[in-house]
């Protein structure tokens, strides 16, 4: 198969498509980061409540997830966050390669204008 040459506008459209397609991954990573913070807060609250119960300061065992469950949630959230960070780094590097290979140029003529080839 012969190599096909793409016009600057086709390369610009491809670059924009790639950048637009992968933008949601950034939002997912941000949400994961918030999720990790939330799990950390749950654990600290549960540990504080558990300590009060163990020392007798609280009359009954606190309701809610067990310490082991929360620790597993933290470990899982950290693993997923690490995977997302690695994925975002790969996407960032891919964007740089696409941007280097296909620079976006300003439009020099109006749509429909015959520029002569």
PDB file of C-alpha atoms in Angstrom:
ATOM      1  CA  UNK A   1       0.000   0.000   0.000  1.00  0.00           C
ATOM      2  CA  UNK A   2       1.392   3.394  -0.931  1.00  0.00           C
ATOM      3  CA  UNK A   3       1.906   6.075   1.670  1.00  0.00           C
ATOM      4  CA  UNK A   4      -0.794   8.676   1.488  1.00  0.00           C
ATOM      5  CA  UNK A   5      -0.012  12.332   1.972  1.00  0.00           C
ATOM      6  CA  UNK A   6      -2.473  14.204   4.134  1.00  0.00           C
ATOM      7  CA  UNK A   7      -3.261  17.873   3.832  1.00  0.00           C
ATOM      8  CA  UNK A   8      -2.569  20.267   6.678  1.00  0.00           C
ATOM      9  CA  UNK A   9      -6.304  20.573   7.338  1.00  0.00           C
ATOM     10  CA  UNK A  10      -6.674  16.779   7.535  1.00  0.00           C
ATOM     11  CA  UNK A  11      -3.776  16.597   9.996  1.00  0.00           C
ATOM     12  CA  UNK A  12      -5.288  19.437  12.033  1.00  0.00           C
ATOM     13  CA  UNK A  13      -8.662  17.672  12.120  1.00  0.00           C
ATOM     14  CA  UNK A  14      -7.001  14.419  13.211  1.00  0.00           C
ATOM     15  CA  UNK A  15      -5.075  16.222  15.946  1.00  0.00           C
ATOM     16  CA  UNK A  16      -8.217  17.929  17.224  1.00  0.00           C
ATOM     17  CA  UNK A  17     -10.120  14.636  17.160  1.00  0.00           C
ATOM     18  CA  UNK A  18      -7.423  12.916  19.219  1.00  0.00           C
ATOM     19  CA  UNK A  19      -7.229  15.758  21.734  1.00  0.00           C
ATOM     20  CA  UNK A  20     -11.019  15.918  22.071  1.00  0.00           C
ATOM     21  CA  UNK A  21     -11.372  12.144  22.366  1.00  0.00           C
ATOM     22  CA  UNK A  22      -8.871  11.846  25.232  1.00  0.00           C
ATOM     23  CA  UNK A  23      -9.941  14.915  27.197  1.00  0.00           C
ATOM     24  CA  UNK A  24     -12.435  12.901  29.332  1.00  0.00           C
ATOM     25  CA  UNK A  25      -9.535  10.832  30.732  1.00  0.00           C
ATOM     26  CA  UNK A  26      -8.347  13.962  32.540  1.00  0.00           C
ATOM     27  CA  UNK A  27     -11.749  14.349  34.157  1.00  0.00           C
ATOM     28  CA  UNK A  28     -11.734  10.694  35.221  1.00  0.00           C
ATOM     29  CA  UNK A  29      -8.335  11.137  36.860  1.00  0.00           C
ATOM     30  CA  UNK A  30      -9.550  14.210  38.718  1.00  0.00           C
ATOM     31  CA  UNK A  31     -12.603  12.296  39.937  1.00  0.00           C
ATOM     32  CA  UNK A  32     -10.376   9.401  41.022  1.00  0.00           C
ATOM     33  CA  UNK A  33      -8.197  11.797  42.992  1.00  0.00           C
ATOM     34  CA  UNK A  34     -11.294  13.139  44.745  1.00  0.00           C
ATOM     35  CA  UNK A  35     -12.390   9.536  45.343  1.00  0.00           C
ATOM     36  CA  UNK A  36      -9.072   8.673  46.994  1.00  0.00           C
ATOM     37  CA  UNK A  37      -9.406  11.710  49.267  1.00  0.00           C
ATOM     38  CA  UNK A  38     -12.925  10.636  50.209  1.00  0.00           C
ATOM     39  CA  UNK A  39     -11.796   7.113  51.086  1.00  0.00           C
ATOM     40  CA  UNK A  40      -8.956   8.539  53.190  1.00  0.00           C
ATOM     41  CA  UNK A  41     -11.476  10.680  55.073  1.00  0.00           C
ATOM     42  CA  UNK A  42     -13.719   7.644  55.656  1.00  0.00           C
ATOM     43  CA  UNK A  43     -10.791   5.704  57.061  1.00  0.00           C
ATOM     44  CA  UNK A  44      -9.675   8.461  59.393  1.00  0.00           C
ATOM     45  CA  UNK A  45     -13.259   8.921  60.638  1.00  0.00           C
ATOM     46  CA  UNK A  46     -13.708   5.168  61.096  1.00  0.00           C
ATOM     47  CA  UNK A  47     -10.385   4.811  62.900  1.00  0.00           C
ATOM     48  CA  UNK A  48     -11.243   7.690  65.238  1.00  0.00           C
ATOM     49  CA  UNK A  49     -14.663   6.187  65.980  1.00  0.00           C
ATOM     50  CA  UNK A  50     -13.137   2.721  66.393  1.00  0.00           C
ATOM     51  CA  UNK A  51     -10.539   4.027  68.839  1.00  0.00           C
ATOM     52  CA  UNK A  52     -13.260   5.603  70.971  1.00  0.00           C
ATOM     53  CA  UNK A  53     -15.165   2.310  70.983  1.00  0.00           C
ATOM     54  CA  UNK A  54     -12.066   0.255  71.825  1.00  0.00           C
ATOM     55  CA  UNK A  55     -11.166   2.514  74.766  1.00  0.00           C
ATOM     56  CA  UNK A  56     -14.729   2.506  76.069  1.00  0.00           C
ATOM     57  CA  UNK A  57     -15.392   6.170  75.264  1.00  0.00           C
ATOM     58  CA  UNK A  58     -18.142   5.139  72.845  1.00  0.00           C
ATOM     59  CA  UNK A  59     -20.914   2.855  74.169  1.00  0.00           C
ATOM     60  CA  UNK A  60     -21.349   0.798  70.973  1.00  0.00           C
ATOM     61  CA  UNK A  61     -19.274  -0.196  68.007  1.00  0.00           C
ATOM     62  CA  UNK A  62     -19.587   2.500  65.327  1.00  0.00           C
ATOM     63  CA  UNK A  63     -21.776   1.718  62.342  1.00  0.00           C
ATOM     64  CA  UNK A  64     -20.219   1.641  58.931  1.00  0.00           C
ATOM     65  CA  UNK A  65     -17.643  -0.300  56.984  1.00  0.00           C
ATOM     66  CA  UNK A  66     -14.921  -2.244  58.770  1.00  0.00           C
ATOM     67  CA  UNK A  67     -11.338  -1.071  58.923  1.00  0.00           C
ATOM     68  CA  UNK A  68     -10.222  -3.936  56.665  1.00  0.00           C
ATOM     69  CA  UNK A  69     -12.820  -3.016  54.058  1.00  0.00           C
ATOM     70  CA  UNK A  70     -11.717   0.618  54.084  1.00  0.00           C
ATOM     71  CA  UNK A  71      -8.050  -0.341  53.818  1.00  0.00           C
ATOM     72  CA  UNK A  72      -8.867  -2.499  50.793  1.00  0.00           C
ATOM     73  CA  UNK A  73     -10.788   0.418  49.271  1.00  0.00           C
ATOM     74  CA  UNK A  74      -7.783   2.701  49.758  1.00  0.00           C
ATOM     75  CA  UNK A  75      -5.397   0.206  48.183  1.00  0.00           C
ATOM     76  CA  UNK A  76      -7.755  -0.331  45.241  1.00  0.00           C
ATOM     77  CA  UNK A  77      -8.245   3.417  44.749  1.00  0.00           C
ATOM     78  CA  UNK A  78      -4.480   4.002  44.792  1.00  0.00           C
ATOM     79  CA  UNK A  79      -3.946   1.257  42.211  1.00  0.00           C
ATOM     80  CA  UNK A  80      -6.630   2.678  39.923  1.00  0.00           C
ATOM     81  CA  UNK A  81      -5.284   6.200  40.354  1.00  0.00           C
ATOM     82  CA  UNK A  82      -1.783   4.998  39.459  1.00  0.00           C
ATOM     83  CA  UNK A  83      -3.128   3.276  36.357  1.00  0.00           C
ATOM     84  CA  UNK A  84      -4.975   6.429  35.309  1.00  0.00           C
ATOM     85  CA  UNK A  85      -1.894   8.581  35.875  1.00  0.00           C
ATOM     86  CA  UNK A  86       0.136   6.227  33.664  1.00  0.00           C
ATOM     87  CA  UNK A  87      -2.599   6.333  31.011  1.00  0.00           C
ATOM     88  CA  UNK A  88      -2.684  10.132  31.113  1.00  0.00           C
ATOM     89  CA  UNK A  89       1.091  10.268  30.713  1.00  0.00           C
ATOM     90  CA  UNK A  90       0.864   8.001  27.645  1.00  0.00           C
ATOM     91  CA  UNK A  91      -1.891  10.226  26.224  1.00  0.00           C
ATOM     92  CA  UNK A  92       0.160  13.357  26.889  1.00  0.00           C
ATOM     93  CA  UNK A  93       3.150  11.863  25.088  1.00  0.00           C
ATOM     94  CA  UNK A  94       0.884  10.807  22.219  1.00  0.00           C
ATOM     95  CA  UNK A  95      -0.511  14.318  21.940  1.00  0.00           C
ATOM     96  CA  UNK A  96       2.993  15.750  21.772  1.00  0.00           C
ATOM     97  CA  UNK A  97       3.942  13.304  19.003  1.00  0.00           C
ATOM     98  CA  UNK A  98       0.799  14.144  17.029  1.00  0.00           C
ATOM     99  CA  UNK A  99       1.340  17.868  17.529  1.00  0.00           C
ATOM    100  CA  UNK A 100       4.963  17.566  16.365  1.00  0.00           C
ATOM    101  CA  UNK A 101       4.025  15.461  13.341  1.00  0.00           C
ATOM    102  CA  UNK A 102       1.013  17.511  12.294  1.00  0.00           C
ATOM    103  CA  UNK A 103       1.267  21.144  13.296  1.00  0.00           C
ATOM    104  CA  UNK A 104      -1.999  23.024  13.212  1.00  0.00           C
ATOM    105  CA  UNK A 105      -1.747  25.883  10.730  1.00  0.00           C
ATOM    106  CA  UNK A 106      -3.938  28.927  10.397  1.00  0.00           C
ATOM    107  CA  UNK A 107      -6.469  28.915   7.594  1.00  0.00           C
ATOM    108  CA  UNK A 108      -5.211  31.067   4.727  1.00  0.00           C
ATOM    109  CA  UNK A 109      -8.305  30.999   2.541  1.00  0.00           C
ATOM    110  CA  UNK A 110     -12.036  30.996   2.947  1.00  0.00           C
ATOM    111  CA  UNK A 111     -14.052  27.780   2.641  1.00  0.00           C
ATOM    112  CA  UNK A 112     -15.074  27.203  -0.968  1.00  0.00           C
ATOM    113  CA  UNK A 113     -12.409  29.522  -2.289  1.00  0.00           C
ATOM    114  CA  UNK A 114     -10.439  27.980  -5.139  1.00  0.00           C
ATOM    115  CA  UNK A 115      -6.791  28.122  -4.137  1.00  0.00           C
ATOM    116  CA  UNK A 116      -5.465  26.285  -7.176  1.00  0.00           C
ATOM    117  CA  UNK A 117      -3.450  23.134  -6.772  1.00  0.00           C
TER     118      UNK A 117
END
